[in-house]
Amino acid sequence: MTLNRRTFLGAAGVAAAGLSAPMVLAQGRPRVVVVGGGAGGATAARYIAKDSKGEIDVTLIEPSRTYYTCFFSNLYLGGFQELSDIAHSYGTLAADYGINVVHDWAIGVDRDAKTVSLAGGGSVPYDKLILSPGIDFVDGAVEGWDVSAQNKMPHAYKAGSQTELLKAQIMAMPEGGTFAMVAPPNPYRCPPGPYERVSMVAHVLKANNPTAKIIVADPKPKFSKMALFQEGWANHYEGMVDWIGEDFGGGNVSVNPDAMTVTIDGEETKVDVCNVIPAMKAGRIVEMAGVTEGNWAPVNAADMSSKADPDIYVLGDASQQGDMPKSGFSANSQAKVCANAVRGALTGSKVFPAKFSNTCWSLIDTDDGVKVGATYEATPEKIAKVDGFISQTGEDADLRKATYEESLGWYAGITSDMFG
Ligand SMILES: Cc1cc2nc3c(=O)[nH]c(=O)nc-3n(C[C@H](O)[C@H](O)[C@H](O)COP(=O)(O)OP(=O)(O)OC[C@H]3O[C@@H](n4cnc5c(N)ncnc54)[C@H](O)[C@@H]3O)c2cc1C
């Protein structure tokens, strides 16, 4: 249901007239603040506003006016999407759902006063706070690299200008040049993401610069959909991709952004482009709220509430939830469970048992799509995997094309689920 301004104000009036849950009567409209307008936060804000029909006051704090999805950003690198295809605004959430969209950084959480402070000054009160800030990088994770070097050696693990920069660097590579990737250790956002990226970089280089080479230094002995990617690289990009795993020193890496060199297990190589994807941790605001343990925020699987504070919920990449991968699909799925639970807690509406699902599609070459996915349930310990599926090596071209087309439908669906 779309909530326009009239129904929104009307619903608020109903609450004020006393036809709503007792908690609403006692305190006026309960307030939910959501920090982060990405896959988790935008979905949670939209579902709470939509389903509460104005009974809950929803504020979304997000610094960017345009959200570029990381999902499909690799397809932009490969020339399958335009940057404008992966850009989304918050206008519909404000206009049609009555969400108070504040373009600012949250810089602190006072859990006693129940307020979130903003970089621009002032603070926003909450009854329930949902944190979905995504990831930040672990300082010193790759020797020689920090965020001050991201212009020379982009991470492109937050989409937008970083993704554009990486693409410009790939297109400017000299003939026969070298693209290097420093892959991250587990856990990180989008397990197949680096390897889909390798495929998409190989795709553009094969067309524009076929003697170019790709080196991947990886601290892991294996990776998501490994057999599928390696089969695809051999089929489409023979001899182009050199993956150096943990066994061959792929984790023993340093970089020199000024000299544009990468040293892998003692061997220095001059490169033309270096995509450094460092180890990750929960977005800093989660740590500032005091709900992290180590790098991530432990949550209760039934509703995504923080194990440290029942009035704070942590969604998506920042959460430590159990078996789900750090993906946009996962964040969106968790957000719907959380929205239902928050609405129930604030208005007494029915709360349904938590169910979660995820699929991660990856494009290897034109019309050659593969996928891995699973369903999950909430247990007292964690979000636990129930069953799963994965594409097989040697599948026929029609099935691979259908898998890619399925991913296009998924993208249209999830972005409208997030932004209305
Ligand atoms: C290359 C790549 C490819 C990917 N492909 C896929 C894919 O095909 N399918 C898939 O499902 N997932 C994919 N992902 C993963 C997916 O993008 C993330 O898992 C998902 O975006 C996580 O959602 P989130 O809500 O946790 O964080 P995000 O979507 O990153 O949203 C976080 C938001 O919080 C905001 N924020 C951060 N700190 C603050 C603060 N202090 N105050 C206010 N706002 C703040 C940020 O500006 C950001 O908009 C991919 C990721 C990458 C990098």
Short mmCIF file of C-alpha atoms and ligand atoms in Angstrom, two decimals:
data_model
loop_
_atom_site.label_atom_id
_atom_site.label_comp_id
_atom_site.label_asym_id
_atom_site.label_seq_id
_atom_site.Cartn_x
_atom_site.Cartn_y
_atom_site.Cartn_z
CA MET A 1 0.00 0.00 0.00
CA THR A 2 1.25 3.48 -0.80
CA LEU A 3 0.73 6.04 1.92
CA ASN A 4 0.11 9.49 0.47
CA ARG A 5 0.16 12.69 2.51
CA ARG A 6 -3.57 12.65 3.14
CA THR A 7 -3.79 9.03 4.36
CA PHE A 8 -0.60 9.59 6.39
CA LEU A 9 -2.05 12.61 8.22
CA GLY A 10 -5.39 10.85 8.50
CA ALA A 11 -3.82 7.81 10.09
CA ALA A 12 -1.93 10.03 12.52
CA GLY A 13 -5.25 11.66 13.39
CA VAL A 14 -6.80 8.26 14.10
CA ALA A 15 -3.97 7.50 16.49
CA ALA A 16 -4.46 10.83 18.21
CA ALA A 17 -8.20 10.17 18.48
CA GLY A 18 -7.51 7.12 20.58
CA LEU A 19 -8.40 4.26 18.24
CA SER A 20 -4.90 2.86 18.33
CA ALA A 21 -2.80 0.70 20.68
CA PRO A 22 -2.51 1.80 24.34
CA MET A 23 1.21 2.62 24.04
CA VAL A 24 0.41 5.09 21.29
CA LEU A 25 -2.27 6.71 23.44
CA ALA A 26 0.06 7.09 26.38
CA GLN A 27 3.02 8.55 24.56
CA GLY A 28 1.77 10.05 21.29
CA ARG A 29 3.15 8.48 18.13
CA PRO A 30 6.05 6.17 18.98
CA ARG A 31 9.29 7.14 17.26
CA VAL A 32 11.54 4.89 15.23
CA VAL A 33 14.88 6.22 14.03
CA VAL A 34 16.72 4.32 11.30
CA VAL A 35 20.40 5.06 10.68
CA GLY A 36 21.54 4.17 7.15
CA GLY A 37 19.39 4.23 4.02
CA GLY A 38 20.75 1.15 2.28
CA ALA A 39 19.43 -2.36 1.74
CA GLY A 40 18.60 -2.87 5.43
CA GLY A 41 17.70 0.64 6.58
CA ALA A 42 15.59 1.84 3.63
CA THR A 43 13.61 -1.42 3.66
CA ALA A 44 12.99 -1.27 7.41
CA ALA A 45 11.94 2.39 7.30
CA ARG A 46 9.60 1.79 4.38
CA TYR A 47 7.93 -1.30 5.87
CA ILE A 48 7.40 0.31 9.29
CA ALA A 49 5.91 3.45 7.73
CA LYS A 50 3.82 1.53 5.19
CA ASP A 51 2.45 -1.13 7.53
CA SER A 52 1.85 1.10 10.54
CA LYS A 53 -0.22 3.43 8.34
CA GLY A 54 1.04 6.51 10.13
CA GLU A 55 0.84 5.14 13.68
CA ILE A 56 4.64 5.25 13.99
CA ASP A 57 6.81 8.30 13.38
CA VAL A 58 9.76 7.15 11.22
CA THR A 59 12.97 9.15 10.72
CA LEU A 60 15.65 7.89 8.33
CA ILE A 61 19.15 9.35 8.75
CA GLU A 62 21.33 8.95 5.67
CA PRO A 63 24.06 11.37 4.48
CA SER A 64 23.79 10.65 0.73
CA ARG A 65 20.97 12.02 -1.40
CA THR A 66 21.60 9.29 -3.97
CA TYR A 67 22.18 5.66 -3.01
CA TYR A 68 24.24 3.67 -5.50
CA THR A 69 23.67 -0.04 -5.02
CA CYS A 70 26.78 -2.15 -4.62
CA PHE A 71 24.65 -4.90 -6.13
CA PHE A 72 25.03 -4.63 -9.91
CA SER A 73 27.99 -2.22 -9.50
CA ASN A 74 30.20 -4.98 -10.93
CA LEU A 75 27.86 -5.11 -13.94
CA TYR A 76 28.49 -1.38 -14.38
CA LEU A 77 32.25 -2.15 -14.43
CA GLY A 78 31.56 -4.81 -17.06
CA GLY A 79 29.51 -2.45 -19.25
CA PHE A 80 26.19 -4.25 -18.64
CA GLN A 81 24.65 -1.37 -16.62
CA GLU A 82 24.90 2.44 -16.66
CA LEU A 83 25.73 4.23 -13.42
CA SER A 84 22.27 5.84 -13.54
CA ASP A 85 20.73 2.33 -13.51
CA ILE A 86 22.12 1.70 -10.02
CA ALA A 87 21.26 5.16 -8.58
CA HIS A 88 18.23 5.62 -6.31
CA SER A 89 16.81 8.60 -4.40
CA TYR A 90 14.82 8.88 -1.17
CA GLY A 91 12.07 11.14 -2.55
CA THR A 92 9.35 8.47 -2.67
CA LEU A 93 10.04 7.38 0.93
CA ALA A 94 9.44 10.98 2.04
CA ALA A 95 6.56 11.86 -0.28
CA ASP A 96 4.54 8.64 -0.37
CA TYR A 97 5.36 7.02 2.96
CA GLY A 98 5.65 10.05 5.24
CA ILE A 99 9.19 9.16 6.33
CA ASN A 100 11.23 12.08 7.71
CA VAL A 101 14.41 11.70 5.61
CA VAL A 102 17.32 13.55 7.24
CA HIS A 103 20.43 13.85 5.05
CA ASP A 104 23.11 13.91 7.73
CA TRP A 105 25.60 11.65 9.52
CA ALA A 106 24.64 10.07 12.83
CA ILE A 107 27.67 10.71 15.03
CA GLY A 108 26.57 9.34 18.40
CA VAL A 109 23.91 7.40 20.28
CA ASP A 110 22.93 8.25 23.86
CA ARG A 111 21.28 5.03 25.00
CA ASP A 112 20.12 6.49 28.34
CA ALA A 113 18.50 9.58 26.83
CA LYS A 114 17.50 7.54 23.73
CA THR A 115 18.73 10.09 21.23
CA VAL A 116 20.88 10.03 18.11
CA SER A 117 23.15 13.04 17.57
CA LEU A 118 23.78 14.45 14.11
CA ALA A 119 26.94 15.89 12.52
CA GLY A 120 24.96 18.95 11.49
CA GLY A 121 23.96 19.61 15.10
CA GLY A 122 21.00 18.61 17.23
CA SER A 123 19.68 15.19 18.06
CA VAL A 124 16.72 12.98 17.24
CA PRO A 125 14.82 11.07 19.96
CA TYR A 126 13.76 7.45 19.51
CA ASP A 127 11.74 4.73 21.19
CA LYS A 128 13.34 2.10 18.93
CA LEU A 129 16.58 2.62 17.01
CA ILE A 130 17.53 0.59 13.93
CA LEU A 131 21.18 0.70 12.84
CA SER A 132 22.05 -0.42 9.30
CA PRO A 133 25.22 1.51 8.41
CA GLY A 134 26.90 -1.23 6.37
CA ILE A 135 30.66 -1.65 6.65
CA ASP A 136 33.83 0.29 7.35
CA PHE A 137 37.38 -0.96 6.83
CA VAL A 138 39.72 -2.36 9.46
CA ASP A 139 42.68 0.03 9.88
CA GLY A 140 46.00 -1.43 8.76
CA ALA A 141 44.39 -4.52 7.21
CA VAL A 142 46.52 -4.28 4.06
CA GLU A 143 50.08 -3.10 4.67
CA GLY A 144 50.72 0.17 2.83
CA TRP A 145 47.02 1.02 2.31
CA ASP A 146 44.62 3.25 4.21
CA VAL A 147 41.62 5.24 3.06
CA SER A 148 43.87 8.20 2.16
CA ALA A 149 45.18 5.97 -0.69
CA GLN A 150 41.72 5.08 -2.03
CA ASN A 151 42.05 7.42 -4.99
CA LYS A 152 45.20 5.67 -6.22
CA MET A 153 44.09 2.18 -5.19
CA PRO A 154 40.28 2.18 -4.99
CA HIS A 155 38.29 -0.32 -2.92
CA ALA A 156 34.99 0.24 -4.78
CA TYR A 157 33.31 -1.64 -1.94
CA LYS A 158 31.02 1.30 -1.28
CA ALA A 159 29.40 2.12 -4.60
CA GLY A 160 29.33 5.49 -6.39
CA SER A 161 32.42 7.61 -7.02
CA GLN A 162 34.74 4.71 -6.06
CA THR A 163 33.08 2.48 -8.65
CA GLU A 164 33.35 5.19 -11.33
CA LEU A 165 37.01 5.72 -10.46
CA LEU A 166 37.80 2.01 -10.72
CA LYS A 167 36.08 1.81 -14.09
CA ALA A 168 37.97 4.87 -15.39
CA GLN A 169 41.24 3.30 -14.27
CA ILE A 170 40.41 -0.01 -16.00
CA MET A 171 39.52 1.77 -19.24
CA ALA A 172 42.78 3.77 -19.10
CA MET A 173 45.03 0.71 -18.65
CA PRO A 174 47.87 0.53 -21.17
CA GLU A 175 47.86 -2.26 -23.72
CA GLY A 176 48.94 -5.49 -22.05
CA GLY A 177 48.79 -3.85 -18.59
CA THR A 178 48.15 -5.49 -15.23
CA PHE A 179 45.06 -5.25 -13.01
CA ALA A 180 45.62 -6.47 -9.44
CA MET A 181 43.03 -7.20 -6.80
CA VAL A 182 43.79 -7.65 -3.10
CA ALA A 183 40.83 -9.78 -1.96
CA PRO A 184 39.48 -9.55 1.62
CA PRO A 185 39.52 -12.15 4.41
CA ASN A 186 36.21 -13.58 5.71
CA PRO A 187 33.73 -12.27 6.73
CA TYR A 188 33.08 -9.47 4.25
CA ARG A 189 30.15 -8.03 2.28
CA CYS A 190 29.05 -10.09 -0.71
CA PRO A 191 31.09 -13.32 -0.67
CA PRO A 192 31.05 -13.75 -4.51
CA GLY A 193 31.52 -9.97 -5.10
CA PRO A 194 35.30 -9.89 -5.69
CA TYR A 195 35.10 -12.85 -8.09
CA GLU A 196 32.16 -11.47 -10.06
CA ARG A 197 34.27 -8.30 -10.29
CA VAL A 198 37.24 -10.25 -11.67
CA SER A 199 34.86 -11.71 -14.29
CA MET A 200 33.51 -8.30 -15.28
CA VAL A 201 36.99 -6.74 -15.46
CA ALA A 202 38.10 -9.66 -17.64
CA HIS A 203 35.04 -9.10 -19.83
CA VAL A 204 35.91 -5.47 -20.60
CA LEU A 205 39.62 -6.17 -20.96
CA LYS A 206 38.99 -9.04 -23.36
CA ALA A 207 37.07 -6.60 -25.58
CA ASN A 208 39.39 -3.58 -25.27
CA ASN A 209 42.77 -4.80 -24.13
CA PRO A 210 42.99 -8.57 -24.69
CA THR A 211 46.66 -8.98 -23.73
CA ALA A 212 46.07 -7.42 -20.28
CA LYS A 213 46.42 -9.61 -17.18
CA ILE A 214 44.53 -9.92 -13.88
CA ILE A 215 46.26 -10.97 -10.66
CA VAL A 216 44.19 -11.77 -7.55
CA ALA A 217 46.00 -12.00 -4.20
CA ASP A 218 43.66 -13.82 -1.85
CA PRO A 219 44.15 -14.59 1.87
CA LYS A 220 41.58 -17.41 1.61
CA PRO A 221 42.18 -20.99 0.44
CA LYS A 222 38.80 -21.07 -1.32
CA PHE A 223 35.92 -18.72 -2.06
CA SER A 224 32.19 -18.56 -2.83
CA LYS A 225 31.18 -20.37 -6.07
CA MET A 226 34.87 -21.11 -6.67
CA ALA A 227 34.36 -24.03 -9.07
CA LEU A 228 31.82 -22.01 -11.08
CA PHE A 229 34.07 -18.96 -11.38
CA GLN A 230 37.17 -20.96 -12.22
CA GLU A 231 35.27 -22.87 -14.88
CA GLY A 232 33.97 -19.56 -16.27
CA TRP A 233 37.40 -17.93 -16.30
CA ALA A 234 38.87 -20.91 -18.16
CA ASN A 235 35.98 -20.91 -20.67
CA HIS A 236 35.75 -17.19 -21.37
CA TYR A 237 39.06 -15.62 -20.33
CA GLU A 238 41.68 -18.32 -20.82
CA GLY A 239 45.11 -17.36 -19.47
CA MET A 240 43.97 -13.93 -18.31
CA VAL A 241 43.28 -14.52 -14.59
CA ASP A 242 45.99 -15.57 -12.13
CA TRP A 243 44.37 -16.33 -8.73
CA ILE A 244 46.94 -16.66 -5.94
CA GLY A 245 45.28 -18.24 -2.90
CA GLU A 246 46.44 -18.59 0.68
CA ASP A 247 48.47 -21.73 -0.15
CA PHE A 248 50.70 -19.69 -2.49
CA GLY A 249 51.11 -16.68 -0.20
CA GLY A 250 48.07 -14.73 -1.40
CA GLY A 251 47.53 -13.42 2.13
CA ASN A 252 51.08 -12.13 2.53
CA VAL A 253 50.54 -8.85 0.70
CA SER A 254 51.67 -5.25 0.89
CA VAL A 255 51.04 -2.39 -1.53
CA ASN A 256 52.79 0.86 -2.40
CA PRO A 257 50.23 3.27 -3.83
CA ASP A 258 52.85 5.89 -4.86
CA ALA A 259 54.97 3.40 -6.77
CA MET A 260 51.90 1.39 -7.91
CA THR A 261 53.42 -1.89 -6.80
CA VAL A 262 51.99 -4.96 -5.11
CA THR A 263 54.22 -7.37 -3.20
CA ILE A 264 52.83 -10.90 -2.88
CA ASP A 265 54.79 -13.31 -0.71
CA GLY A 266 57.98 -11.29 -1.24
CA GLU A 267 57.61 -10.81 -5.00
CA GLU A 268 57.05 -7.22 -6.10
CA THR A 269 55.00 -6.51 -9.25
CA LYS A 270 54.40 -3.16 -10.94
CA VAL A 271 50.70 -2.82 -11.71
CA ASP A 272 48.50 -0.36 -13.59
CA VAL A 273 45.35 -0.71 -11.50
CA CYS A 274 45.13 -2.04 -7.96
CA ASN A 275 41.75 -2.75 -6.38
CA VAL A 276 42.39 -3.12 -2.64
CA ILE A 277 39.45 -4.65 -0.75
CA PRO A 278 40.52 -4.56 2.92
CA ALA A 279 39.14 -6.53 5.87
CA MET A 280 35.82 -5.13 7.09
CA LYS A 281 33.98 -4.30 10.28
CA ALA A 282 30.57 -2.88 11.19
CA GLY A 283 29.99 0.76 10.25
CA ARG A 284 31.49 2.97 12.96
CA ILE A 285 28.18 4.24 14.40
CA VAL A 286 27.42 0.72 15.67
CA GLU A 287 30.64 0.73 17.65
CA MET A 288 29.84 4.24 18.90
CA ALA A 289 26.46 2.97 20.11
CA GLY A 290 28.36 0.41 22.20
CA VAL A 291 26.64 -2.65 20.72
CA THR A 292 29.61 -4.35 19.03
CA GLU A 293 31.69 -7.30 20.19
CA GLY A 294 34.89 -7.33 18.19
CA ASN A 295 34.17 -6.14 14.66
CA TRP A 296 30.42 -6.86 14.48
CA ALA A 297 27.18 -6.40 16.45
CA PRO A 298 25.65 -9.60 17.89
CA VAL A 299 21.86 -9.77 17.44
CA ASN A 300 18.92 -11.97 18.44
CA ALA A 301 17.83 -13.96 15.41
CA ALA A 302 14.09 -13.68 16.10
CA ASP A 303 13.92 -9.91 15.58
CA MET A 304 17.45 -8.57 14.89
CA SER A 305 17.52 -6.76 18.26
CA SER A 306 20.97 -6.11 19.68
CA LYS A 307 22.15 -8.52 22.36
CA ALA A 308 23.40 -5.44 24.23
CA ASP A 309 20.23 -3.28 24.12
CA PRO A 310 16.61 -4.39 23.50
CA ASP A 311 15.68 -1.00 22.00
CA ILE A 312 18.41 -1.12 19.35
CA TYR A 313 18.27 -3.35 16.27
CA VAL A 314 21.19 -3.98 13.91
CA LEU A 315 20.60 -5.07 10.32
CA GLY A 316 22.59 -6.23 7.35
CA ASP A 317 26.35 -6.22 7.02
CA ALA A 318 26.97 -4.67 10.46
CA SER A 319 25.22 -7.47 12.33
CA GLN A 320 26.64 -10.72 13.61
CA GLN A 321 23.62 -12.92 13.06
CA GLY A 322 24.80 -16.42 12.18
CA ASP A 323 24.71 -18.19 8.82
CA MET A 324 23.47 -15.53 6.39
CA PRO A 325 26.02 -13.97 4.03
CA LYS A 326 26.52 -10.21 4.13
CA SER A 327 24.38 -9.39 1.09
CA GLY A 328 21.75 -6.88 0.04
CA PHE A 329 19.20 -9.67 -0.19
CA SER A 330 20.03 -10.74 3.39
CA ALA A 331 19.80 -7.16 4.70
CA ASN A 332 16.43 -6.69 2.97
CA SER A 333 15.14 -9.99 4.37
CA GLN A 334 16.33 -9.16 7.91
CA ALA A 335 14.79 -5.67 7.64
CA LYS A 336 11.30 -7.10 7.03
CA VAL A 337 11.57 -9.37 10.07
CA CYS A 338 12.80 -6.44 12.16
CA ALA A 339 10.10 -4.05 10.88
CA ASN A 340 7.40 -6.54 11.80
CA ALA A 341 8.86 -7.01 15.30
CA VAL A 342 9.34 -3.27 15.93
CA ARG A 343 5.80 -2.51 14.82
CA GLY A 344 4.51 -5.27 17.09
CA ALA A 345 6.47 -3.94 20.06
CA LEU A 346 5.27 -0.36 19.54
CA THR A 347 1.66 -0.81 18.46
CA GLY A 348 0.69 -4.33 19.53
CA SER A 349 0.26 -5.50 15.92
CA LYS A 350 0.67 -9.23 15.13
CA VAL A 351 4.26 -10.46 14.96
CA PHE A 352 4.94 -13.34 12.58
CA PRO A 353 7.71 -15.93 13.13
CA ALA A 354 11.00 -14.89 11.53
CA LYS A 355 11.91 -16.45 8.17
CA PHE A 356 14.85 -15.35 6.08
CA SER A 357 16.13 -16.05 2.59
CA ASN A 358 18.99 -15.08 0.31
CA THR A 359 20.21 -15.61 -3.24
CA CYS A 360 23.47 -14.20 -4.63
CA TRP A 361 23.61 -14.09 -8.42
CA SER A 362 26.87 -13.42 -10.28
CA LEU A 363 27.48 -12.65 -13.93
CA ILE A 364 30.57 -14.33 -15.42
CA ASP A 365 30.19 -13.23 -19.05
CA THR A 366 27.34 -12.17 -21.36
CA ASP A 367 24.22 -14.23 -20.44
CA ASP A 368 26.33 -16.53 -18.23
CA GLY A 369 24.77 -16.11 -14.79
CA VAL A 370 25.22 -18.35 -11.73
CA LYS A 371 23.61 -18.32 -8.31
CA VAL A 372 23.86 -19.61 -4.75
CA GLY A 373 21.13 -19.28 -2.14
CA ALA A 374 19.47 -20.62 0.99
CA THR A 375 16.57 -20.27 3.39
CA TYR A 376 17.09 -19.67 7.11
CA GLU A 377 15.22 -19.72 10.41
CA ALA A 378 15.68 -18.06 13.78
CA THR A 379 17.05 -20.25 16.56
CA PRO A 380 17.91 -19.09 20.09
CA GLU A 381 21.62 -19.04 19.12
CA LYS A 382 21.59 -17.57 15.61
CA ILE A 383 20.02 -17.30 12.18
CA ALA A 384 20.49 -20.88 11.05
CA LYS A 385 20.57 -22.24 7.50
CA VAL A 386 17.68 -24.59 6.64
CA ASP A 387 18.47 -25.58 3.07
CA GLY A 388 20.32 -24.23 0.07
CA PHE A 389 21.05 -24.49 -3.64
CA ILE A 390 23.88 -23.62 -6.02
CA SER A 391 24.36 -23.56 -9.81
CA GLN A 392 26.30 -26.50 -11.18
CA THR A 393 29.38 -26.52 -13.39
CA GLY A 394 28.70 -27.56 -16.98
CA GLU A 395 25.15 -26.14 -17.10
CA ASP A 396 23.77 -25.39 -20.56
CA ALA A 397 23.69 -21.88 -22.01
CA ASP A 398 19.88 -21.52 -21.79
CA LEU A 399 19.88 -22.18 -18.05
CA ARG A 400 22.73 -19.71 -17.50
CA LYS A 401 20.86 -17.07 -19.52
CA ALA A 402 17.69 -17.72 -17.50
CA THR A 403 19.70 -17.35 -14.28
CA TYR A 404 21.01 -13.97 -15.44
CA GLU A 405 17.50 -12.84 -16.39
CA GLU A 406 16.29 -13.92 -12.95
CA SER A 407 18.86 -11.58 -11.42
CA LEU A 408 17.50 -8.64 -13.47
CA GLY A 409 14.02 -9.30 -12.07
CA TRP A 410 15.45 -9.56 -8.56
CA TYR A 411 17.22 -6.19 -8.91
CA ALA A 412 14.03 -4.43 -10.02
CA GLY A 413 12.13 -6.08 -7.16
CA ILE A 414 14.55 -5.36 -4.32
CA THR A 415 15.13 -1.73 -5.28
CA SER A 416 11.40 -1.04 -5.38
CA ASP A 417 11.06 -2.90 -2.05
CA MET A 418 13.69 -0.52 -0.59
CA PHE A 419 12.75 2.82 -2.12
CA GLY A 420 9.07 2.42 -3.06
C1 LIG B 1 30.85 -5.15 -5.48
C2 LIG B 1 29.67 -5.58 -4.67
C3 LIG B 1 28.69 -6.34 -5.26
C4 LIG B 1 27.60 -6.76 -4.51
N1 LIG B 1 26.64 -7.51 -5.12
C5 LIG B 1 25.59 -7.96 -4.42
C6 LIG B 1 24.59 -8.74 -5.03
O1 LIG B 1 24.65 -9.04 -6.24
N2 LIG B 1 23.54 -9.12 -4.29
C7 LIG B 1 23.40 -8.79 -2.98
O2 LIG B 1 22.39 -9.17 -2.35
N3 LIG B 1 24.34 -8.05 -2.35
C8 LIG B 1 25.42 -7.62 -3.03
N4 LIG B 1 26.38 -6.85 -2.41
C9 LIG B 1 26.32 -6.61 -0.95
C10 LIG B 1 25.37 -5.50 -0.56
O3 LIG B 1 25.67 -4.31 -1.23
C11 LIG B 1 25.44 -5.25 0.94
O4 LIG B 1 25.45 -6.47 1.62
C12 LIG B 1 24.22 -4.44 1.40
O5 LIG B 1 24.24 -3.18 0.76
C13 LIG B 1 24.23 -4.29 2.91
O6 LIG B 1 23.14 -3.50 3.32
P1 LIG B 1 23.29 -2.60 4.62
O7 LIG B 1 21.97 -1.97 4.84
O8 LIG B 1 23.92 -3.38 5.70
O9 LIG B 1 24.38 -1.50 4.20
P2 LIG B 1 24.41 -0.48 2.98
O10 LIG B 1 23.50 -0.92 1.89
O11 LIG B 1 25.84 -0.26 2.66
O12 LIG B 1 23.79 0.83 3.58
C14 LIG B 1 24.43 1.52 4.60
C15 LIG B 1 24.01 2.98 4.53
O13 LIG B 1 24.30 3.58 5.79
C16 LIG B 1 24.79 4.86 5.58
N5 LIG B 1 25.57 5.22 6.78
C17 LIG B 1 26.72 4.68 7.22
N6 LIG B 1 27.11 5.26 8.37
C18 LIG B 1 26.17 6.18 8.67
C19 LIG B 1 26.01 7.11 9.73
N7 LIG B 1 26.91 7.22 10.70
N8 LIG B 1 24.93 7.93 9.71
C20 LIG B 1 24.00 7.83 8.72
N9 LIG B 1 24.11 6.97 7.69
C21 LIG B 1 25.17 6.16 7.67
C22 LIG B 1 25.61 4.77 4.30
O14 LIG B 1 25.72 6.03 3.67
C23 LIG B 1 24.80 3.77 3.48
O15 LIG B 1 23.89 4.39 2.61
C24 LIG B 1 27.49 -6.40 -3.15
C25 LIG B 1 28.48 -5.62 -2.56
C26 LIG B 1 29.56 -5.21 -3.31
C27 LIG B 1 30.61 -4.35 -2.67
#
